[in-house]
Amino acid sequence: MAFDFDLIVIGAGSAGVRASRMAAAQGKKVAVIEERYLGGTCVNVGCVPKKLFVYASEFRHQVEDGRGFGVDMQLNSFDWPTLRDNKTKEIQRLNGIYANLLKNSGVQIIEGHGRVVAANTIEVNQQHFTARQILIATGGWPDIPDIPGRELCIDSNQVFFLERFPRHIVIVGGGYIAVEFAGIFAGLGAKVSLVCRSGKLLKGFDEETRAYAQQEILKNSIDFIASEQPAAVRGLNGAEGELRLEFTSGAHVDGDCILFATGRKPNVQGAFADGLLPAMDNEGHLLVNDRFETSMPGVFAMGDITPGLKLTPVALAEAMCFVRQQYQGVDTPMDYANIPTAVFSQPELASVGLSEEAARDEGFQVSIFTSEFRALKNTLSGNAGRTFMKLVVDKNTDRVLGVHMVGEHAGEILQGFAVALKAGATKAVFDSTIGIHPSAAEEFVTMRTATR
């Protein structure tokens, strides 16, 4: 059978763009279908604009810290439209770069909503295209619970385009998106209420590290509302723009903006014609094997639409693995071990490898090394923030299983230690490494005595 394309990719996000470009570099005829924007969540409403907002929110802290060093600065004002619009211009520039990358690679860009309608067949803009292989990489989409008044709220996509800066923002959620935006808006001068049903921020990370991060994060003038379940949202009579978030307990909190950052769902809606859905898990992710094959012959999936870590570098690595498997004859599956991640909260939390809990669950006998201190910078600034570091070590082999940190530049520091874990470094290797002094990072190679 003759096909229009060797590969059609639905979704021009991190996974889709990388897979289509690299497949084209192997001499394949490739098309990518995108209905929204090039670059996906990360570039447009995720990692990149979020980090730009984090940078903006840090200036207030820098002004305050400067006084202890004799630097007299003032933060006279903050103009939300300037930040918002400059961010948008930068994202538009990146969209153009992605378009050029695809075009220069020989990938055909088709604008519109693509869906699988038959074996090896995609429908887009009422046209049918055939492909030997179809790759679904449509990512995830924010989810707001189905409660009365949900239409009055915003999600983690819409927050990047607010018309006006909120006086009091109520953020619902306890994961990294909620925590990061709490830090952003608090740093930019808004009153922030953070609603977390479980009372625990950043669940899923090493428990001791997560708890320490929560303690430090809440030092930033964030009103923490724990153990409450949202029940409804309504506008307040006589108060322009004011909203009330009501809880099942009968309590409530008022603000002029309510952001639900309660997670993202796989963006499967409309990707398949009726009756053609491949196997999925209970959360709506497409199930794949270690070759990214779905239960539908010729249809593959990767990135946030599948189970697993929802990280841009993971999606990129999956795309490269797919190309090696399909076009270079390399059957090695994707290696998901020791993937580092960071939460750009204030302060940051970063982690690579196993948590203490996961290590014990996997049967390791572990030694735990921790260090908690006030960073040198904060001794003059008067900043109350503290730093926490933790190593999880296998007692039998001395191999370092996990590295965790809460503190300034944690993401930058942990990236280097991720290399050490991938290389199988032992605690003896850490101990024999000379530290860079004075730095926070040197603490990771000077922890000599196990805390337990």
CSV table of C-alpha atoms in Angstrom, one decimal:
chain,number,residue,atom,x,y,z
A,1,MET,CA,0.0,0.0,0.0
A,2,ALA,CA,1.2,3.5,-0.9
A,3,PHE,CA,1.0,6.0,1.9
A,4,ASP,CA,1.0,9.8,1.8
A,5,PHE,CA,3.6,9.9,4.6
A,6,ASP,CA,5.9,7.6,6.4
A,7,LEU,CA,4.9,9.3,9.7
A,8,ILE,CA,2.2,11.6,10.7
A,9,VAL,CA,2.5,13.2,14.2
A,10,ILE,CA,-0.6,14.7,15.9
A,11,GLY,CA,0.7,17.4,18.3
A,12,ALA,CA,3.6,19.8,17.8
A,13,GLY,CA,4.8,19.8,21.4
A,14,SER,CA,8.1,18.7,22.8
A,15,ALA,CA,7.7,15.0,21.8
A,16,GLY,CA,6.0,15.7,18.5
A,17,VAL,CA,8.4,18.2,17.2
A,18,ARG,CA,11.5,16.3,18.1
A,19,ALA,CA,10.1,13.0,16.7
A,20,SER,CA,9.0,14.5,13.4
A,21,ARG,CA,12.3,16.4,12.9
A,22,MET,CA,14.5,13.4,13.7
A,23,ALA,CA,12.4,11.1,11.6
A,24,ALA,CA,12.7,13.5,8.7
A,25,ALA,CA,16.5,13.5,9.2
A,26,GLN,CA,16.4,9.8,8.6
A,27,GLY,CA,14.9,10.4,5.2
A,28,LYS,CA,11.3,9.8,6.1
A,29,LYS,CA,8.4,11.8,4.7
A,30,VAL,CA,6.8,13.4,7.7
A,31,ALA,CA,3.9,15.7,8.6
A,32,VAL,CA,3.0,17.2,11.9
A,33,ILE,CA,-0.6,18.3,12.7
A,34,GLU,CA,-1.2,21.1,15.2
A,35,GLU,CA,-4.4,23.0,15.9
A,36,ARG,CA,-3.2,25.4,18.6
A,37,TYR,CA,0.5,26.5,18.8
A,38,LEU,CA,3.9,25.1,18.0
A,39,GLY,CA,6.0,24.0,21.0
A,40,GLY,CA,3.2,22.6,23.1
A,41,THR,CA,2.5,23.2,26.7
A,42,CYS,CA,6.1,23.8,27.8
A,43,VAL,CA,6.8,26.6,25.4
A,44,ASN,CA,3.4,28.3,25.4
A,45,VAL,CA,1.7,27.8,28.8
A,46,GLY,CA,4.2,25.8,30.9
A,47,CYS,CA,7.9,25.7,31.7
A,48,VAL,CA,9.1,28.7,29.7
A,49,PRO,CA,6.6,31.4,30.5
A,50,LYS,CA,6.4,30.1,34.1
A,51,LYS,CA,10.1,30.5,34.6
A,52,LEU,CA,10.0,34.0,33.1
A,53,PHE,CA,7.3,34.8,35.7
A,54,VAL,CA,9.5,33.3,38.5
A,55,TYR,CA,12.4,35.5,37.5
A,56,ALA,CA,10.1,38.6,37.7
A,57,SER,CA,8.8,37.5,41.2
A,58,GLU,CA,12.4,37.2,42.6
A,59,PHE,CA,13.2,40.9,42.2
A,60,ARG,CA,11.2,41.8,45.4
A,61,HIS,CA,13.3,39.4,47.4
A,62,GLN,CA,16.5,40.7,45.9
A,63,VAL,CA,15.6,44.3,46.9
A,64,GLU,CA,14.9,43.1,50.5
A,65,ASP,CA,18.1,41.1,50.7
A,66,GLY,CA,20.2,43.9,49.4
A,67,ARG,CA,19.7,46.1,52.5
A,68,GLY,CA,21.8,43.8,54.7
A,69,PHE,CA,24.7,44.3,52.2
A,70,GLY,CA,24.4,48.1,52.2
A,71,VAL,CA,22.6,48.2,48.9
A,72,ASP,CA,19.7,50.7,49.1
A,73,MET,CA,17.2,49.8,46.4
A,74,GLN,CA,13.5,50.4,46.1
A,75,LEU,CA,10.8,48.5,44.3
A,76,ASN,CA,8.7,51.5,43.1
A,77,SER,CA,6.0,49.6,41.1
A,78,PHE,CA,5.2,46.5,39.2
A,79,ASP,CA,3.4,46.7,35.8
A,80,TRP,CA,1.6,43.4,35.0
A,81,PRO,CA,0.9,44.2,31.3
A,82,THR,CA,4.6,44.8,30.7
A,83,LEU,CA,5.5,41.4,32.1
A,84,ARG,CA,2.6,39.6,30.4
A,85,ASP,CA,3.1,41.2,27.0
A,86,ASN,CA,6.9,40.8,26.9
A,87,LYS,CA,6.4,37.2,27.8
A,88,THR,CA,4.0,36.8,25.0
A,89,LYS,CA,6.4,38.4,22.5
A,90,GLU,CA,9.2,36.0,23.6
A,91,ILE,CA,6.8,33.0,23.2
A,92,GLN,CA,5.9,34.2,19.7
A,93,ARG,CA,9.6,34.4,18.8
A,94,LEU,CA,10.0,30.8,20.0
A,95,ASN,CA,6.9,29.7,18.0
A,96,GLY,CA,8.7,31.1,14.9
A,97,ILE,CA,11.8,29.2,15.8
A,98,TYR,CA,9.9,25.9,16.0
A,99,ALA,CA,8.2,26.6,12.7
A,100,ASN,CA,11.6,27.1,11.0
A,101,LEU,CA,13.1,24.0,12.7
A,102,LEU,CA,10.3,21.9,11.3
A,103,LYS,CA,10.3,23.5,7.8
A,104,ASN,CA,14.1,23.3,7.5
A,105,SER,CA,13.9,19.7,8.4
A,106,GLY,CA,11.5,19.0,5.6
A,107,VAL,CA,8.5,18.4,7.9
A,108,GLN,CA,5.2,19.4,6.5
A,109,ILE,CA,3.1,21.4,9.0
A,110,ILE,CA,-0.7,21.0,8.7
A,111,GLU,CA,-2.8,23.4,10.8
A,112,GLY,CA,-6.0,21.9,12.2
A,113,HIS,CA,-7.4,19.2,14.4
A,114,GLY,CA,-6.2,15.8,13.5
A,115,ARG,CA,-7.9,12.6,14.4
A,116,VAL,CA,-7.5,8.9,13.6
A,117,VAL,CA,-10.5,7.8,11.6
A,118,ALA,CA,-9.3,4.4,10.2
A,119,ALA,CA,-6.2,2.2,10.1
A,120,ASN,CA,-3.3,4.4,9.0
A,121,THR,CA,-5.6,7.3,8.2
A,122,ILE,CA,-5.9,10.8,9.7
A,123,GLU,CA,-8.6,13.3,9.1
A,124,VAL,CA,-7.8,17.0,9.3
A,125,ASN,CA,-9.7,19.9,7.8
A,126,GLN,CA,-12.1,17.4,6.2
A,127,GLN,CA,-9.2,15.9,4.3
A,128,HIS,CA,-7.8,12.4,4.7
A,129,PHE,CA,-4.1,11.6,4.9
A,130,THR,CA,-2.5,8.2,5.2
A,131,ALA,CA,0.7,7.2,6.9
A,132,ARG,CA,2.6,4.0,7.6
A,133,GLN,CA,2.9,5.1,11.2
A,134,ILE,CA,0.9,7.6,13.3
A,135,LEU,CA,2.2,9.1,16.5
A,136,ILE,CA,-0.1,10.7,19.0
A,137,ALA,CA,1.7,13.4,21.1
A,138,THR,CA,-1.1,15.8,22.1
A,139,GLY,CA,0.0,16.2,25.7
A,140,GLY,CA,-2.3,17.2,28.6
A,141,TRP,CA,-4.9,19.8,29.4
A,142,PRO,CA,-5.8,21.5,32.7
A,143,ASP,CA,-8.7,20.1,34.6
A,144,ILE,CA,-11.1,22.1,36.8
A,145,PRO,CA,-13.4,20.1,39.0
A,146,ASP,CA,-17.0,20.0,38.0
A,147,ILE,CA,-18.4,22.2,40.7
A,148,PRO,CA,-21.0,25.0,40.5
A,149,GLY,CA,-19.4,28.3,39.3
A,150,ARG,CA,-16.3,26.6,37.7
A,151,GLU,CA,-16.7,28.9,34.8
A,152,LEU,CA,-15.8,31.8,37.1
A,153,CYS,CA,-12.3,30.3,37.7
A,154,ILE,CA,-9.2,30.1,35.6
A,155,ASP,CA,-6.8,27.3,34.9
A,156,SER,CA,-3.0,27.1,34.6
A,157,ASN,CA,-3.2,28.0,30.9
A,158,GLN,CA,-5.3,31.1,31.3
A,159,VAL,CA,-3.2,32.5,34.1
A,160,PHE,CA,-0.5,33.6,31.7
A,161,PHE,CA,-2.9,36.0,29.9
A,162,LEU,CA,-4.8,37.7,32.8
A,163,GLU,CA,-6.1,41.1,31.8
A,164,ARG,CA,-5.4,42.6,35.2
A,165,PHE,CA,-3.1,41.6,38.1
A,166,PRO,CA,-5.1,40.1,41.0
A,167,ARG,CA,-5.2,41.8,44.4
A,168,HIS,CA,-6.0,38.5,46.1
A,169,ILE,CA,-5.5,35.2,44.2
A,170,VAL,CA,-6.9,32.0,45.6
A,171,ILE,CA,-4.9,29.0,44.2
A,172,VAL,CA,-6.4,25.5,44.6
A,173,GLY,CA,-3.9,22.6,44.5
A,174,GLY,CA,-0.9,21.2,46.3
A,175,GLY,CA,1.3,20.1,43.4
A,176,TYR,CA,4.2,21.8,41.7
A,177,ILE,CA,2.1,24.1,39.4
A,178,ALA,CA,0.0,25.4,42.4
A,179,VAL,CA,3.1,25.9,44.5
A,180,GLU,CA,5.0,27.7,41.8
A,181,PHE,CA,2.2,30.1,41.1
A,182,ALA,CA,1.8,30.8,44.8
A,183,GLY,CA,5.4,31.9,44.9
A,184,ILE,CA,5.1,33.9,41.7
A,185,PHE,CA,2.1,35.9,42.8
A,186,ALA,CA,3.3,36.4,46.3
A,187,GLY,CA,6.6,37.7,45.0
A,188,LEU,CA,4.9,40.1,42.6
A,189,GLY,CA,2.8,41.6,45.4
A,190,ALA,CA,-0.5,39.9,45.4
A,191,LYS,CA,-2.2,38.4,48.5
A,192,VAL,CA,-2.1,34.7,48.0
A,193,SER,CA,-4.3,32.0,49.6
A,194,LEU,CA,-3.2,28.4,48.8
A,195,VAL,CA,-5.9,25.8,49.3
A,196,CYS,CA,-4.6,22.2,49.7
A,197,ARG,CA,-7.1,19.5,50.4
A,198,SER,CA,-4.5,17.0,51.9
A,199,GLY,CA,-2.6,19.7,53.8
A,200,LYS,CA,0.7,18.4,52.3
A,201,LEU,CA,2.4,20.3,49.5
A,202,LEU,CA,4.4,18.5,46.8
A,203,LYS,CA,3.3,15.0,47.6
A,204,GLY,CA,5.2,12.3,45.8
A,205,PHE,CA,8.6,13.8,46.6
A,206,ASP,CA,10.8,12.4,49.3
A,207,GLU,CA,8.7,13.0,52.4
A,208,GLU,CA,11.3,14.6,54.6
A,209,THR,CA,12.4,16.9,51.8
A,210,ARG,CA,8.8,17.8,50.8
A,211,ALA,CA,7.9,18.7,54.4
A,212,TYR,CA,11.0,20.9,54.7
A,213,ALA,CA,10.1,22.6,51.4
A,214,GLN,CA,6.6,23.3,52.7
A,215,GLN,CA,7.9,24.9,55.8
A,216,GLU,CA,10.1,27.2,53.8
A,217,ILE,CA,7.6,28.0,51.0
A,218,LEU,CA,5.0,29.1,53.6
A,219,LYS,CA,7.4,31.7,55.0
A,220,ASN,CA,6.6,33.8,51.9
A,221,SER,CA,3.4,35.5,53.2
A,222,ILE,CA,1.2,32.7,51.8
A,223,ASP,CA,-2.1,32.1,53.5
A,224,PHE,CA,-2.3,28.3,53.7
A,225,ILE,CA,-5.7,26.7,53.9
A,226,ALA,CA,-5.4,23.0,54.6
A,227,SER,CA,-7.9,20.1,54.6
A,228,GLU,CA,-10.7,21.9,52.8
A,229,GLN,CA,-12.6,20.6,49.8
A,230,PRO,CA,-13.9,23.1,47.2
A,231,ALA,CA,-17.7,22.9,46.8
A,232,ALA,CA,-18.7,25.9,44.7
A,233,VAL,CA,-17.7,29.3,43.4
A,234,ARG,CA,-19.9,32.4,43.2
A,235,GLY,CA,-19.7,36.1,42.5
A,236,LEU,CA,-20.3,38.4,45.4
A,237,ASN,CA,-23.1,40.9,45.1
A,238,GLY,CA,-22.0,44.5,45.1
A,239,ALA,CA,-18.3,43.7,44.9
A,240,GLU,CA,-17.0,44.0,41.4
A,241,GLY,CA,-14.8,41.1,40.4
A,242,GLU,CA,-15.0,39.6,43.8
A,243,LEU,CA,-15.4,35.8,44.0
A,244,ARG,CA,-16.1,33.4,46.9
A,245,LEU,CA,-14.8,29.9,47.0
A,246,GLU,CA,-17.0,27.8,49.3
A,247,PHE,CA,-15.9,24.6,50.9
A,248,THR,CA,-17.8,21.5,51.8
A,249,SER,CA,-17.2,22.3,55.5
A,250,GLY,CA,-19.1,25.5,55.2
A,251,ALA,CA,-16.1,27.8,55.4
A,252,HIS,CA,-15.0,30.0,52.5
A,253,VAL,CA,-12.3,32.3,51.1
A,254,ASP,CA,-12.8,35.4,49.0
A,255,GLY,CA,-10.6,36.8,46.3
A,256,ASP,CA,-10.7,38.5,42.9
A,257,CYS,CA,-9.1,35.5,41.0
A,258,ILE,CA,-9.5,31.8,41.6
A,259,LEU,CA,-6.9,29.6,40.0
A,260,PHE,CA,-7.4,25.8,39.9
A,261,ALA,CA,-4.1,24.1,39.6
A,262,THR,CA,-5.4,20.6,40.4
A,263,GLY,CA,-3.7,18.7,37.6
A,264,ARG,CA,-3.8,18.1,33.9
A,265,LYS,CA,-5.7,15.3,32.1
A,266,PRO,CA,-4.5,13.5,29.0
A,267,ASN,CA,-5.6,15.4,25.9
A,268,VAL,CA,-7.3,12.5,24.1
A,269,GLN,CA,-10.6,14.3,23.4
A,270,GLY,CA,-11.3,14.1,19.7
A,271,ALA,CA,-8.0,12.3,18.8
A,272,PHE,CA,-9.9,9.2,17.6
A,273,ALA,CA,-13.1,8.6,15.7
A,274,ASP,CA,-15.9,6.9,17.7
A,275,GLY,CA,-15.2,3.3,18.4
A,276,LEU,CA,-11.4,3.5,17.6
A,277,LEU,CA,-10.0,4.3,21.1
A,278,PRO,CA,-7.0,2.2,21.9
A,279,ALA,CA,-6.4,0.8,25.4
A,280,MET,CA,-6.3,3.5,28.2
A,281,ASP,CA,-5.8,3.5,31.9
A,282,ASN,CA,-8.3,4.8,34.5
A,283,GLU,CA,-7.0,8.4,34.1
A,284,GLY,CA,-7.4,8.4,30.3
A,285,HIS,CA,-3.7,7.9,29.4
A,286,LEU,CA,-3.0,5.9,26.3
A,287,LEU,CA,-1.3,2.7,27.3
A,288,VAL,CA,1.9,1.9,25.4
A,289,ASN,CA,4.6,-0.8,25.5
A,290,ASP,CA,8.4,-0.1,25.6
A,291,ARG,CA,8.3,0.7,21.8
A,292,PHE,CA,5.5,3.3,22.4
A,293,GLU,CA,3.0,1.1,20.5
A,294,THR,CA,-0.7,1.5,21.5
A,295,SER,CA,-3.1,-1.4,21.2
A,296,MET,CA,-4.0,0.0,17.8
A,297,PRO,CA,-1.7,-1.3,15.0
A,298,GLY,CA,0.5,1.4,13.5
A,299,VAL,CA,-0.5,4.0,16.2
A,300,PHE,CA,2.1,5.1,18.7
A,301,ALA,CA,2.0,7.6,21.6
A,302,MET,CA,4.4,9.4,23.9
A,303,GLY,CA,4.7,12.4,26.2
A,304,ASP,CA,2.1,13.6,28.7
A,305,ILE,CA,-0.7,11.6,27.0
A,306,THR,CA,0.8,8.4,28.3
A,307,PRO,CA,1.4,7.4,31.9
A,308,GLY,CA,4.7,8.3,33.6
A,309,LEU,CA,6.7,11.5,34.3
A,310,LYS,CA,5.2,14.7,32.9
A,311,LEU,CA,8.5,16.4,32.0
A,312,THR,CA,9.7,18.1,28.8
A,313,PRO,CA,13.1,16.4,28.8
A,314,VAL,CA,11.4,13.0,29.2
A,315,ALA,CA,9.2,13.7,26.2
A,316,LEU,CA,12.3,14.7,24.2
A,317,ALA,CA,14.1,11.6,25.2
A,318,GLU,CA,11.1,9.4,24.3
A,319,ALA,CA,11.0,11.0,20.9
A,320,MET,CA,14.7,10.2,20.3
A,321,CYS,CA,14.2,6.6,21.6
A,322,PHE,CA,11.3,6.2,19.2
A,323,VAL,CA,13.4,7.3,16.2
A,324,ARG,CA,16.2,4.9,17.2
A,325,GLN,CA,13.8,2.0,17.5
A,326,GLN,CA,11.8,2.7,14.3
A,327,TYR,CA,14.4,3.9,11.9
A,328,GLN,CA,17.9,3.0,13.2
A,329,GLY,CA,17.3,-0.6,14.3
A,330,VAL,CA,18.1,0.0,18.0
A,331,ASP,CA,15.7,-1.9,20.2
A,332,THR,CA,16.9,-0.5,23.5
A,333,PRO,CA,13.9,0.8,25.5
A,334,MET,CA,13.7,4.2,27.2
A,335,ASP,CA,15.6,4.4,30.5
A,336,TYR,CA,13.4,6.1,33.1
A,337,ALA,CA,15.8,5.6,36.0
A,338,ASN,CA,17.4,8.6,37.8
A,339,ILE,CA,15.5,11.3,36.0
A,340,PRO,CA,16.0,14.7,37.8
A,341,THR,CA,13.3,17.1,38.4
A,342,ALA,CA,12.9,20.5,40.0
A,343,VAL,CA,10.0,22.6,41.4
A,344,PHE,CA,10.6,26.3,40.8
A,345,SER,CA,9.0,27.2,44.1
A,346,GLN,CA,10.6,29.8,46.4
A,347,PRO,CA,12.8,28.2,47.6
A,348,GLU,CA,13.3,25.6,44.9
A,349,LEU,CA,13.0,21.8,45.5
A,350,ALA,CA,15.0,19.5,43.3
A,351,SER,CA,15.4,15.7,43.3
A,352,VAL,CA,17.0,12.9,41.5
A,353,GLY,CA,16.9,9.2,42.2
A,354,LEU,CA,14.9,7.4,44.8
A,355,SER,CA,13.2,8.9,47.8
A,356,GLU,CA,13.9,7.4,51.2
A,357,GLU,CA,10.4,5.8,51.1
A,358,ALA,CA,10.8,4.4,47.6
A,359,ALA,CA,14.3,3.0,48.4
A,360,ARG,CA,12.9,1.2,51.5
A,361,ASP,CA,9.9,-0.1,49.5
A,362,GLU,CA,12.2,-1.5,46.9
A,363,GLY,CA,14.0,-3.5,49.6
A,364,PHE,CA,17.2,-1.4,50.1
A,365,GLN,CA,18.9,-1.1,53.4
A,366,VAL,CA,19.7,2.6,53.5
A,367,SER,CA,21.8,5.1,55.3
A,368,ILE,CA,20.5,8.7,55.3
A,369,PHE,CA,22.7,11.7,55.3
A,370,THR,CA,21.2,15.2,55.8
A,371,SER,CA,22.4,18.7,56.2
A,372,GLU,CA,20.3,21.7,57.2
A,373,PHE,CA,21.8,25.2,57.3
A,374,ARG,CA,21.5,28.9,56.7
A,375,ALA,CA,23.2,29.8,53.4
A,376,LEU,CA,26.1,32.3,53.6
A,377,LYS,CA,24.1,34.9,51.6
A,378,ASN,CA,21.3,34.9,54.2
A,379,THR,CA,23.7,35.7,57.1
A,380,LEU,CA,23.9,39.4,56.0
A,381,SER,CA,20.6,39.7,54.1
A,382,GLY,CA,18.5,38.7,57.2
A,383,ASN,CA,16.5,36.4,55.0
A,384,ALA,CA,15.0,33.7,57.2
A,385,GLY,CA,15.2,31.0,54.5
A,386,ARG,CA,17.2,27.9,55.1
A,387,THR,CA,18.7,25.1,53.0
A,388,PHE,CA,18.2,21.3,53.3
A,389,MET,CA,20.1,18.5,51.6
A,390,LYS,CA,19.7,14.8,51.7
A,391,LEU,CA,21.5,11.7,50.4
A,392,VAL,CA,19.9,8.2,50.3
A,393,VAL,CA,22.7,5.6,50.2
A,394,ASP,CA,22.5,1.8,49.8
A,395,LYS,CA,24.3,0.3,52.8
A,396,ASN,CA,25.3,-2.9,51.0
A,397,THR,CA,26.9,-1.3,47.9
A,398,ASP,CA,27.6,2.3,49.1
A,399,ARG,CA,25.8,3.5,45.9
A,400,VAL,CA,24.0,6.8,46.2
A,401,LEU,CA,20.3,6.1,45.4
A,402,GLY,CA,18.9,9.6,45.8
A,403,VAL,CA,19.9,13.2,46.1
A,404,HIS,CA,17.4,15.8,47.3
A,405,MET,CA,17.6,19.5,48.0
A,406,VAL,CA,15.5,22.5,49.1
A,407,GLY,CA,17.2,25.9,48.6
A,408,GLU,CA,18.4,28.6,46.2
A,409,HIS,CA,19.5,27.2,42.8
A,410,ALA,CA,18.5,23.7,43.8
A,411,GLY,CA,17.7,22.9,40.2
A,412,GLU,CA,21.1,24.0,38.9
A,413,ILE,CA,22.9,22.1,41.6
A,414,LEU,CA,21.0,18.8,41.2
A,415,GLN,CA,21.6,18.7,37.4
A,416,GLY,CA,25.3,17.9,38.0
A,417,PHE,CA,24.6,15.3,40.7
A,418,ALA,CA,22.1,13.6,38.3
A,419,VAL,CA,25.1,12.8,36.1
A,420,ALA,CA,26.9,11.2,39.1
A,421,LEU,CA,23.8,9.0,39.8
A,422,LYS,CA,23.6,7.9,36.2
A,423,ALA,CA,27.2,6.9,36.4
A,424,GLY,CA,26.6,4.9,39.6
A,425,ALA,CA,28.6,7.0,42.0
A,426,THR,CA,29.1,5.7,45.5
A,427,LYS,CA,29.1,7.7,48.7
A,428,ALA,CA,32.9,7.1,48.8
A,429,VAL,CA,33.1,8.9,45.5
A,430,PHE,CA,31.1,11.8,46.9
A,431,ASP,CA,33.4,11.9,50.0
A,432,SER,CA,36.5,11.9,47.8
A,433,THR,CA,35.3,14.8,45.7
A,434,ILE,CA,36.7,18.2,46.7
A,435,GLY,CA,34.0,20.8,47.2
A,436,ILE,CA,33.8,24.3,45.7
A,437,HIS,CA,34.1,26.7,48.6
A,438,PRO,CA,32.2,28.7,49.6
A,439,SER,CA,29.1,27.3,48.0
A,440,ALA,CA,26.0,25.5,49.1
A,441,ALA,CA,26.7,22.6,46.7
A,442,GLU,CA,29.8,21.6,48.6
A,443,GLU,CA,27.6,20.3,51.4
A,444,PHE,CA,26.8,17.3,49.2
A,445,VAL,CA,30.4,16.1,49.3
A,446,THR,CA,31.1,16.9,53.0
A,447,MET,CA,28.3,15.0,54.7
A,448,ARG,CA,30.4,12.3,56.5
A,449,THR,CA,28.1,11.1,59.3
A,450,ALA,CA,24.8,9.4,58.6
A,451,THR,CA,21.8,10.9,60.5
A,452,ARG,CA,20.1,7.4,60.5
